[in-house]
Coordinates of C-alpha atoms and ligand atoms in Angstrom, one line a residue:
X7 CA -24.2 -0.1 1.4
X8 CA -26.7 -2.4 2.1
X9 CA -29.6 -1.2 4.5
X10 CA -29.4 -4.5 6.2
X11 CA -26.0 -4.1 7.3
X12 CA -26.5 -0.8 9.3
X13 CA -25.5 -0.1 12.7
X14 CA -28.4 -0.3 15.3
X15 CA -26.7 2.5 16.8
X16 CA -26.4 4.5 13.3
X17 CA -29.3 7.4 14.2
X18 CA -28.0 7.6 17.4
X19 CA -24.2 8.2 16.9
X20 CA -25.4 10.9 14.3
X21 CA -26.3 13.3 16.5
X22 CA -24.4 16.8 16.2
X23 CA -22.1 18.1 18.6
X24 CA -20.1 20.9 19.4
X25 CA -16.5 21.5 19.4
X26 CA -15.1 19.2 22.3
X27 CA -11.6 21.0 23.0
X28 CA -8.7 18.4 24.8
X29 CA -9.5 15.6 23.8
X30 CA -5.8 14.5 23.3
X31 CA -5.5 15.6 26.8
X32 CA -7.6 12.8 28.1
X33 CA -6.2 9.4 29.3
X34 CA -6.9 6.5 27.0
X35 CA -9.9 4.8 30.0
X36 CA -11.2 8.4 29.7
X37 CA -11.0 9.0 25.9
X38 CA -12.6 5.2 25.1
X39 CA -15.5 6.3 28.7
X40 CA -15.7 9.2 26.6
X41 CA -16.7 7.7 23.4
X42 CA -18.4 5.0 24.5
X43 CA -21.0 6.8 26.6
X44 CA -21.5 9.7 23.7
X45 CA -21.6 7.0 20.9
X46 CA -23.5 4.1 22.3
X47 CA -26.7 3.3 23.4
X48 CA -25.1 0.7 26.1
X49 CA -21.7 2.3 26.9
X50 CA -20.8 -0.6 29.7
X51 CA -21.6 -3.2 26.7
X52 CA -19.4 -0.9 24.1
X53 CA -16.7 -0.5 26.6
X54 CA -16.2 -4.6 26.9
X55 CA -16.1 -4.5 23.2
X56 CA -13.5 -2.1 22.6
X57 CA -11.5 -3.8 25.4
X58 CA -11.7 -7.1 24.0
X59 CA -9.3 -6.5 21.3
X60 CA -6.7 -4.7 24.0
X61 CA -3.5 -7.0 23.6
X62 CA -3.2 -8.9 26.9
X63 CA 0.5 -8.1 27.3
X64 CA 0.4 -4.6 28.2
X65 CA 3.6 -4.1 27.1
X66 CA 2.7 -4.8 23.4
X67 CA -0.4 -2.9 23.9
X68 CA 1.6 0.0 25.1
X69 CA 4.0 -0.1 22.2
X70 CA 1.2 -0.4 20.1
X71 CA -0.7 2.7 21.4
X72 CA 1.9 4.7 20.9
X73 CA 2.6 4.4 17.2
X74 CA -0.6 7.2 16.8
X75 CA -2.4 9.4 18.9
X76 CA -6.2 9.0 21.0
X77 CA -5.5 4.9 20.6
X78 CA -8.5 3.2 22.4
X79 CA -8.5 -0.1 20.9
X80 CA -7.1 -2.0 17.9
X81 CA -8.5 -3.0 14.9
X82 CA -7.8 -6.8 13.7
X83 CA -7.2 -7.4 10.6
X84 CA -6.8 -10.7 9.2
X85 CA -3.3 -12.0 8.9
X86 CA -2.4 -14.8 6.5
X87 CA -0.2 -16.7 4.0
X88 CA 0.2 -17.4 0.5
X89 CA 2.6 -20.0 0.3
X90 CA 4.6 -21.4 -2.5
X91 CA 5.5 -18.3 -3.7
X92 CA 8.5 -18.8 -6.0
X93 CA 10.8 -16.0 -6.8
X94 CA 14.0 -16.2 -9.0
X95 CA 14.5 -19.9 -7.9
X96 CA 13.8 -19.1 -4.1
X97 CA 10.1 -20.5 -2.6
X98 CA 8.7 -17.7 0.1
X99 CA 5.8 -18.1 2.2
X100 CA 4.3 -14.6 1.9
X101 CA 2.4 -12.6 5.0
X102 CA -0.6 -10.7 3.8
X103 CA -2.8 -8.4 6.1
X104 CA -6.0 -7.8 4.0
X105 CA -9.6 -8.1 5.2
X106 CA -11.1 -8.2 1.7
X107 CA -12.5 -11.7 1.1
X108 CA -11.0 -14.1 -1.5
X109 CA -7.6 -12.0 -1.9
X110 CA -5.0 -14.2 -0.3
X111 CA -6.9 -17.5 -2.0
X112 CA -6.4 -15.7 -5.3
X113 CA -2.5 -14.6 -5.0
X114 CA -2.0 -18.5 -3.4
X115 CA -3.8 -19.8 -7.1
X116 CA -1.8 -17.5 -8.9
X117 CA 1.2 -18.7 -6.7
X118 CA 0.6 -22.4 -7.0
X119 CA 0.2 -22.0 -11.0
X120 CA 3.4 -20.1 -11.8
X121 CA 5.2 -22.6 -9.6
X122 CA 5.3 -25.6 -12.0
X123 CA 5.6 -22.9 -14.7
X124 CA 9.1 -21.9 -14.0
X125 CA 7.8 -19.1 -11.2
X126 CA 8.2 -15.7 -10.9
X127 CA 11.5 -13.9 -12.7
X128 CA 11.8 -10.3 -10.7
X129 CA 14.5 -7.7 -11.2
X130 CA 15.3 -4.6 -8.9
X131 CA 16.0 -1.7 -12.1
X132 CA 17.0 1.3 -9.5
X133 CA 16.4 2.5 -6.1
X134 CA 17.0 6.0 -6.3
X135 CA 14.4 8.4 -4.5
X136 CA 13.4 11.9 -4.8
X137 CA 13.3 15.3 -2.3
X138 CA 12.5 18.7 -2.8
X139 CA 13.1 22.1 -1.6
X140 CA 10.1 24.3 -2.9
X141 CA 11.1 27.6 -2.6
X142 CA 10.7 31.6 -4.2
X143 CA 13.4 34.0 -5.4
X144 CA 12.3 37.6 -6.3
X145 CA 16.2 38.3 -8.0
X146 CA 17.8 38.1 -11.3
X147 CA 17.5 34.3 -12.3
X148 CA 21.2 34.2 -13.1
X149 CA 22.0 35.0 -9.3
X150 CA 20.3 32.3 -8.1
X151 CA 22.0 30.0 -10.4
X152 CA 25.3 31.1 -9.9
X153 CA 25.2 31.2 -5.9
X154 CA 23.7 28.1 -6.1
X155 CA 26.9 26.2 -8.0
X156 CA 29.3 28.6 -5.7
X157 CA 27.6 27.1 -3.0
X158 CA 26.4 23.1 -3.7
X159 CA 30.3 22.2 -1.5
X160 CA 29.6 24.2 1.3
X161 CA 26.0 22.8 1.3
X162 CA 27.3 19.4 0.9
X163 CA 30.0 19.9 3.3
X164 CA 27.6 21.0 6.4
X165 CA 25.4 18.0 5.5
X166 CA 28.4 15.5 6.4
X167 CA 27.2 14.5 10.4
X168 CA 23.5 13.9 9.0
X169 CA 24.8 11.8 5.5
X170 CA 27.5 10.1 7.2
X171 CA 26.4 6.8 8.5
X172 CA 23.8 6.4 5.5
X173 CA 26.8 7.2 3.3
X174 CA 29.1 4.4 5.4
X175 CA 26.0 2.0 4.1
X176 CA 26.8 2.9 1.1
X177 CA 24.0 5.5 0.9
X178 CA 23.1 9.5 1.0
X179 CA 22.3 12.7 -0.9
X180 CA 23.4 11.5 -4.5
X181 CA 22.7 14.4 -6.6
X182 CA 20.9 18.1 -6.3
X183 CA 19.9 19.9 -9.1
X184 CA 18.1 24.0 -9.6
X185 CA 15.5 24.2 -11.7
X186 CA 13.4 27.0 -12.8
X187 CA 9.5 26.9 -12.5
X188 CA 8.7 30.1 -13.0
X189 CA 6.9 29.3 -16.1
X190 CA 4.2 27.6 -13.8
X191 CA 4.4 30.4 -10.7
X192 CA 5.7 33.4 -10.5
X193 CA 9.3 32.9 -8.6
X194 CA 8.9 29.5 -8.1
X195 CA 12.3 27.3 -8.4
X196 CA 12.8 24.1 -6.7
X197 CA 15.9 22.0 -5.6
X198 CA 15.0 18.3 -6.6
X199 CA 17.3 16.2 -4.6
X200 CA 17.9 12.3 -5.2
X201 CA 19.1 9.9 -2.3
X202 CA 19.7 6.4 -1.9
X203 CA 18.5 5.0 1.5
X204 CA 19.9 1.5 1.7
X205 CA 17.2 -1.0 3.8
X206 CA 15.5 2.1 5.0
X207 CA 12.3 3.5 2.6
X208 CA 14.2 7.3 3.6
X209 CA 10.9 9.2 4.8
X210 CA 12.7 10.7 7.9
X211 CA 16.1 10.2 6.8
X212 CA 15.4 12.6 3.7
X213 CA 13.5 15.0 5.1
X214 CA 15.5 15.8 7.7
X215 CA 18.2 16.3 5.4
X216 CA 15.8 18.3 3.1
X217 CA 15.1 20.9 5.9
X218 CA 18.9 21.2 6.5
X219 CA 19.2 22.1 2.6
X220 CA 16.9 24.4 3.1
X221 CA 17.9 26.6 6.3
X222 CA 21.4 26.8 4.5
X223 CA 20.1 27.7 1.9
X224 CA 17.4 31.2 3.2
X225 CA 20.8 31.4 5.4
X226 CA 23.1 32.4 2.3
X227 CA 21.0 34.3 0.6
X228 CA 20.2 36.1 3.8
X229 CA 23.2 36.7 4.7
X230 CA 24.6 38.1 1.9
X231 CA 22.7 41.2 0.3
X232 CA 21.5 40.2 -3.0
X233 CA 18.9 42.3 -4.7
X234 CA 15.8 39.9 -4.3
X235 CA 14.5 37.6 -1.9
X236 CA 14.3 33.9 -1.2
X237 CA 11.5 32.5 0.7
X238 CA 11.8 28.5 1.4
X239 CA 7.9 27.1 0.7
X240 CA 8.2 24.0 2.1
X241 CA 10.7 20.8 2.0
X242 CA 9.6 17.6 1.6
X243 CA 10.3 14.5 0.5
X244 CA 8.3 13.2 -2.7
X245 CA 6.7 9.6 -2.7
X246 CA 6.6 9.4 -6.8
X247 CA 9.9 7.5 -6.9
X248 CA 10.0 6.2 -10.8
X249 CA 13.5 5.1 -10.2
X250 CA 13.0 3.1 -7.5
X251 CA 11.7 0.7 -9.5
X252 CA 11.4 -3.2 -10.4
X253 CA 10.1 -5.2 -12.6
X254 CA 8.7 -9.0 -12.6
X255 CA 7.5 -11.6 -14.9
X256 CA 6.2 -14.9 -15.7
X257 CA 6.3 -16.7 -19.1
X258 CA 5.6 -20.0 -21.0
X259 CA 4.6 -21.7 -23.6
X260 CA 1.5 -20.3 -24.5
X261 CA 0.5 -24.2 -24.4
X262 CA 1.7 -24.8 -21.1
X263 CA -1.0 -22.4 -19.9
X264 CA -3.6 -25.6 -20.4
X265 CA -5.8 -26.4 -17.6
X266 CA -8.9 -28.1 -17.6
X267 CA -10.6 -25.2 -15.1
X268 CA -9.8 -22.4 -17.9
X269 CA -12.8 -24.4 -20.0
X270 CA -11.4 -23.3 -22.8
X271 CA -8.2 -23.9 -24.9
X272 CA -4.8 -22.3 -24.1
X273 CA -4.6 -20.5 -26.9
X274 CA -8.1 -19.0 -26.5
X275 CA -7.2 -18.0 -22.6
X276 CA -4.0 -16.3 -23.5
X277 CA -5.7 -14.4 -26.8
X278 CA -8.1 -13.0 -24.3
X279 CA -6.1 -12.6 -21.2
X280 CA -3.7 -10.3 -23.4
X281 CA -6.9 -8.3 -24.5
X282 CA -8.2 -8.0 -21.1
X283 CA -4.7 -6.2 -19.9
X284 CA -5.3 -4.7 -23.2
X285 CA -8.1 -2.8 -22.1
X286 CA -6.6 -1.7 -19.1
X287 CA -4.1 0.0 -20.9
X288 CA -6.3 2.0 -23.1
X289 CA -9.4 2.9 -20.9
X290 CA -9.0 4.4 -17.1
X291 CA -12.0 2.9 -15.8
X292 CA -10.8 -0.5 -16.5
X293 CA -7.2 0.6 -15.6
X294 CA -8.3 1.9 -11.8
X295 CA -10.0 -1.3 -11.2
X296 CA -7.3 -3.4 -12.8
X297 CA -4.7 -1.6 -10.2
X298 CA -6.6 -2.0 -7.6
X299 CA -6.8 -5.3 -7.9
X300 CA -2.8 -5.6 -8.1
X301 CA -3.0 -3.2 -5.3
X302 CA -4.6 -6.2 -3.0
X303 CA -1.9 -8.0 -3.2
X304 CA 0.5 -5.0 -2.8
X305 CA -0.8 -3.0 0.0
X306 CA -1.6 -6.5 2.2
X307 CA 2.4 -7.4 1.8
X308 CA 3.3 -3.6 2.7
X309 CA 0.6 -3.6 5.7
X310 CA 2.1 -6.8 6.8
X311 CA 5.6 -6.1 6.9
X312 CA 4.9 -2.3 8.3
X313 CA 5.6 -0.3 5.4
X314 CA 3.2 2.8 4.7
X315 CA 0.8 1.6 1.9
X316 CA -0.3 5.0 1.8
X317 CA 3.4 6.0 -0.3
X318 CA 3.3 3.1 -1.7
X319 CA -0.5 3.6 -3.3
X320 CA -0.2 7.4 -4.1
X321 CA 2.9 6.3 -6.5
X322 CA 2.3 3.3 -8.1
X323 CA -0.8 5.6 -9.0
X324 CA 1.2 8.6 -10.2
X325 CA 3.3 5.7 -12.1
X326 CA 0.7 4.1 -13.5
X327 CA -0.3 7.8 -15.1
X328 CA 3.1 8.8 -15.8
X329 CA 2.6 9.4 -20.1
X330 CA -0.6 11.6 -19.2
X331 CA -3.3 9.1 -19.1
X332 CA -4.1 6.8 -16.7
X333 CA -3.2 2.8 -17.5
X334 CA -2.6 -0.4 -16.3
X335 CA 0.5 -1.3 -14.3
X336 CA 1.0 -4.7 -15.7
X337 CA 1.1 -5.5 -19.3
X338 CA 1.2 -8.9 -21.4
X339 CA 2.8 -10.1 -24.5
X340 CA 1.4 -13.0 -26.8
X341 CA 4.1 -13.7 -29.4
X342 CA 5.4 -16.6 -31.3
X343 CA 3.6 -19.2 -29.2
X344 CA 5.0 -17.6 -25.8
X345 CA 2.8 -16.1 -23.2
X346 CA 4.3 -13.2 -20.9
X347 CA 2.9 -11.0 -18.4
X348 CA 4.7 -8.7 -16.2
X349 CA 4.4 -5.8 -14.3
X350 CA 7.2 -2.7 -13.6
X351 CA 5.8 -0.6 -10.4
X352 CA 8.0 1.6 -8.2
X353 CA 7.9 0.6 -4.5
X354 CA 9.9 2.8 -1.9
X355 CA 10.2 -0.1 0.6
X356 CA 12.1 -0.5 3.8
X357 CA 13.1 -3.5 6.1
X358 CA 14.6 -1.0 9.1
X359 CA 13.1 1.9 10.2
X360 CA 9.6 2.9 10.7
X361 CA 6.9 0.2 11.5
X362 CA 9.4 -2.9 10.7
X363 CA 10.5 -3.1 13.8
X364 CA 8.5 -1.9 16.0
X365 CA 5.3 -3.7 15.0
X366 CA 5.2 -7.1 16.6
X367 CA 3.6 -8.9 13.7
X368 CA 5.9 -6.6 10.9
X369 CA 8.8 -8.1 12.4
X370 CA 7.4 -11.5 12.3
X371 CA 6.4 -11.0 8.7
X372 CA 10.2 -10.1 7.2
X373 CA 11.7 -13.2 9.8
X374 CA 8.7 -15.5 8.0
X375 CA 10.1 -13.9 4.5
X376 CA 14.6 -14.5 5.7
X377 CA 15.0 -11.0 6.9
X378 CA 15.2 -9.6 3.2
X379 CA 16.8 -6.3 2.0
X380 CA 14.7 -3.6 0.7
X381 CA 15.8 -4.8 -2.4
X382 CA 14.5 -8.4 -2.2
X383 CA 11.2 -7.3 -0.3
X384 CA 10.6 -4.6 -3.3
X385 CA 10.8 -7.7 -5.4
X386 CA 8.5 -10.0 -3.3
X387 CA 6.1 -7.6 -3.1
X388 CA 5.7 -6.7 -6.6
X389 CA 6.1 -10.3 -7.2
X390 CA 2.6 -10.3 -5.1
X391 CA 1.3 -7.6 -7.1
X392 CA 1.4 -9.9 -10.5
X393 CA -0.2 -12.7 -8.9
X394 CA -2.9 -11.0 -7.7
X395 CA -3.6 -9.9 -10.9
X396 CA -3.1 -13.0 -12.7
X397 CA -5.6 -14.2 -10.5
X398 CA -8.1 -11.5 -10.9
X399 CA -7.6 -11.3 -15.0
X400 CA -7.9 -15.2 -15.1
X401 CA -11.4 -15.1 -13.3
X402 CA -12.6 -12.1 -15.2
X403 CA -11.8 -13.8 -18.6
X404 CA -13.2 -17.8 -17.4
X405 CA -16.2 -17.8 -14.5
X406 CA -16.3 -14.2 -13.7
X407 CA -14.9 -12.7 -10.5
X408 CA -17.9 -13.4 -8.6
X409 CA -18.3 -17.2 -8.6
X410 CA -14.8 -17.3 -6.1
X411 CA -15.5 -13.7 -4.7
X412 CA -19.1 -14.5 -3.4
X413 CA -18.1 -18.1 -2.1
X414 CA -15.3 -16.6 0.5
X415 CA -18.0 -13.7 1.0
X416 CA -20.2 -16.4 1.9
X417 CA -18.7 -16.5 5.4
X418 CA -19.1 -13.2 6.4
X419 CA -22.7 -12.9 5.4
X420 CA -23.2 -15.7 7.6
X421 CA -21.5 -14.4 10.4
X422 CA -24.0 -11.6 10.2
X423 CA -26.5 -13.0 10.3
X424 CA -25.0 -15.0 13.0
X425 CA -25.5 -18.5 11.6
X426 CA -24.2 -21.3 14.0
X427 CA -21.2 -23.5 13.1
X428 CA -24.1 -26.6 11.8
X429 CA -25.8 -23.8 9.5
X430 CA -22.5 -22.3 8.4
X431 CA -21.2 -26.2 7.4
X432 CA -25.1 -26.9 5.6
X433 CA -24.9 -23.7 4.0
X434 CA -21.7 -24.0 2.0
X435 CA -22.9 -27.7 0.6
X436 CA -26.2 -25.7 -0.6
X437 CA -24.4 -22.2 -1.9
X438 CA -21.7 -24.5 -3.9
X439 CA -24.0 -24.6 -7.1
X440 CA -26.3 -21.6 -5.9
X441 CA -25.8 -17.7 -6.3
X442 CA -24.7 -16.1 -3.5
X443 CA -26.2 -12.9 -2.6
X444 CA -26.9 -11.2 0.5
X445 CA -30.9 -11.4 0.3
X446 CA -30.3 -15.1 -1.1
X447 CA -28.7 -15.8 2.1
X448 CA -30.7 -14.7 4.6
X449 CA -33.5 -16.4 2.6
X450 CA -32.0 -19.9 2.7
X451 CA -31.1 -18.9 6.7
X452 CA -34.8 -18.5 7.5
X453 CA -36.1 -21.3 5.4
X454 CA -34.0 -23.6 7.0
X455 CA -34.8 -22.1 10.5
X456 CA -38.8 -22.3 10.1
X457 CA -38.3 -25.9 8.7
X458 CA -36.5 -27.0 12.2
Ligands
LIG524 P1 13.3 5.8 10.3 O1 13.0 7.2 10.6 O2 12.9 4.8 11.3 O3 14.8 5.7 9.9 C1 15.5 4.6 9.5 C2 16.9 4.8 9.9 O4 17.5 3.5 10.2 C3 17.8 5.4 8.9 O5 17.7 6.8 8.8 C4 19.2 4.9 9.4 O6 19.7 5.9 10.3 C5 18.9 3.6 10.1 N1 19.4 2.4 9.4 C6 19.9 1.3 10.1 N2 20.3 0.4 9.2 C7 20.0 0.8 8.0 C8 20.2 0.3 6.7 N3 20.7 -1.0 6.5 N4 19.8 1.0 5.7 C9 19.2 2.2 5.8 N5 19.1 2.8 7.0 C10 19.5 2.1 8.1 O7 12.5 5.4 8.9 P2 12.5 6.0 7.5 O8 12.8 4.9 6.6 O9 13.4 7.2 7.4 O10 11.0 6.5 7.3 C11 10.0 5.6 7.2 C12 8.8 6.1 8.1 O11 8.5 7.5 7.8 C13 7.5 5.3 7.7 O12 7.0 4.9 9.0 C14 6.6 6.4 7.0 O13 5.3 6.1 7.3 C15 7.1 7.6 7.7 N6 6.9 8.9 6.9 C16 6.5 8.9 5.6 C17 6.3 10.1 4.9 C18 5.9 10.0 3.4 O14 5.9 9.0 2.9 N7 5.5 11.1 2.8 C19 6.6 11.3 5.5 C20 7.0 11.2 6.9 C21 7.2 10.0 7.5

């Protein structure tokens, strides 16, 4: 980090302290008093801060604070819109909550491109997602097996109230298989259970079921005195879901792809666009930063709609590694004068249930995009995911990411060094054909201030 943009308070709030037990305990006024005053050299001033960004309907502030625990404030994030998004035919206007500069203006480029090049072609493949019951048994092998098929009905059958309604959606526990890991850890077997969830992304609904599998599960083998012992590890649901997957393109005429701002010809662009992904396949370092950048545009969709980004991240990861090395999630094609880039990422989404909604703006965010199924959302959001890297490939292969990247960064080197609106307006004429840099910046700032 640069030095410049450390806390006055930093030495301060470094100071070591000792276990402080009940904290949870306290009321919100006396954990943010409690904070404030430990972690700030003017508490009153701190206090105003952290207030400022309370919601002013208490109700929404209340809802809000009780999504997670020792809440004192909230933490904006911006909120914004690429538009012109079009998607199998259909134009959305797409909600993205993403603080890193540059990101939404990229995905709206990207957007605006593919939308007088036929748009964006997505495809849901599956949805299935997967459980597991990670458990030990000391016995013969072939006991466990055979109790198991004796018993799948029964375990089926005393699942009926908690699969029911999901199964009514059309829904529910689809398969469970046994399988033997004991040449990994002594004992170790595992029930790997699929489900289909419908709208929901299934956390709760599957693990609840999950635990239910489980308890039976000790409780037969308990019950009835087999030589050996089964111990139940854990049940859980997994967030690598490869078969909840979907794919989406774009394609043209490798001509089509012509535009003066490429500064160089269509052919030449799509030669080296195709290497650049390229690259990404072959080496992990390029291939983290790659996804990452598709990422952006994925995890500000799933943020804005109140999906966990966390699930969504940790598998399109594990995905993107699934053949034992880590690559690129996206991939492009260059053949007989046609130009096609697409991307195939699993994405465990919901539209009821969780954050969706609850949070305020998540709701907001799926009436802005028609109230879409799972299904369509997986399919906008990937769709996001491709633009974003479109965007990000194109720059890297033309002006570099840094001309576009620096510009919107611009602002919020300003606002650091709090320029006024006039010096803000005079210093985006001056930065258009200078490099923008943090010590360049402050620079020009304090030229211009000693020449008033
Ligand atoms: P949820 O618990 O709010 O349940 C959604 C429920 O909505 C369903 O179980 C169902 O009863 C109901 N429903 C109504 N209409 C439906 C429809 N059309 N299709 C499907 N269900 C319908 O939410 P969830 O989806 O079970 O879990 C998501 C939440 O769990 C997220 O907030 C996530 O952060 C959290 N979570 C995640 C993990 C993880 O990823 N490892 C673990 C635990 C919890």
């Amino acid at each position: 980090m640069n030095e410049n943009y450390q806390s006055e308070n930093s030495s301060d709030s470094k100071k070591s302290i000792g276990l402080i037990p009940g904290f949870s305990k306290l009321t919100k006024e006396e954990k943010l008093k409690f904070i404030c005053e430990r972690f700030h050299q003017t508490p009153k001033e701190a206090e105003k801060i952290l207030k400022s960004f309370w919601h002013e309907d208490s109700e929404v502030q209340k809802n809000l604070d009780e999504f997670s625990e020792n809440t004192i404030s909230n933490f904006p994030v911006p909120y914004g819109i690429v538009p012109n998004v079009l998607i199998n035919g259909q134009n959305y206007f797409v909600p993205m909550a993403i603080e890193e500069s540059s990101v939404v203006a990229a995905a709206a480029k990207a957007s605006k491109f593919w939308f007088t090049r036929g748009g964006f072609k997505a495809k849901v493949v599956n949805t299935l997602k997967v459980g597991q019951v990670h458990f030990k048994w000391s016995g013969e092998k072939e006991t466990l097996f055979n109790v198991f098929e004796e018993s799948k009905e029964i375990i089926r059958d005393e699942l009926t109230p908690v699969l029911e309604s999901m199964e009514k959606r059309g829904g529910g526990l689809k398969d469970i298989e046994l399988l033997d890991k004991t040449d990994v850890e002594e004992n170790y077997f595992q029930l790997k259970a699929t489900f289909e969830t419908c709208d929901a992304m299934g956390a709760n609904f599957i693990n609840t079921v999950l635990e239910n599998i489980g308890a039976q599960l000790k409780c037969i083998f308990d019950d009835l005195s087999y030589d050996g012992e089964l111990e139940i590890i854990m049940a859980i649901l997994s967030n690598y879901t490869p078969d909840c997957l979907v794919n989406v393109e774009v394609s043209c005429p490798v001509a089509d792809l012509a535009e003066p701002s490429l500064g160089m010809s269509a052919e030449e662009f799509a030669e080296k666009f195709a290497t650049a992904v390229r690259i990404a396949c072959i080496d992990p370092y390029r291939a983290t930063t790659h996804n990452k950048g598709i990422f952006n545009g994925i995890d500000a969709v799933v943020i804005a709609t109140g999906n966990d980004f966390r699930a969504i991240e940790a598998c399109g990861h594990s995905y993107a590694a699934r053949d034992g090395q880590y690559r690129s999630l996206s991939k492009c094609e260059v053949e007989n004068g046609y130009f096609t880039f697409s991307i195939d990422i699993p994405l465990a989404l919901g539209t009821v249930g969780g954050l969706t909604t609850l949070h305020p703006l998540a709701k907001f965010s799926l009436d802005i995009l028609g109230r879409p199924s799972s299904k369509e959302l997986m399919e906008i959001v990937a769709t996001i995911g491709l633009a974003q890297n479109f965007g990000a490939v194109r720059s890297l292969v033309t002006t570099g990411i840094q001309k576009g990247h620096m510009k919107m960064h611009l602002m919020n080197i300003l606002n650091h060094l709090g320029a006024t609106d006039e010096e803000r307006e005079d210093a985006k004429i001056y930065f258009k054909d200078n490099i923008v840099s943090f010590s360049e910046v402050k620079k020009y700032l304090s030229d211009a201030r000693d020449y008033q």
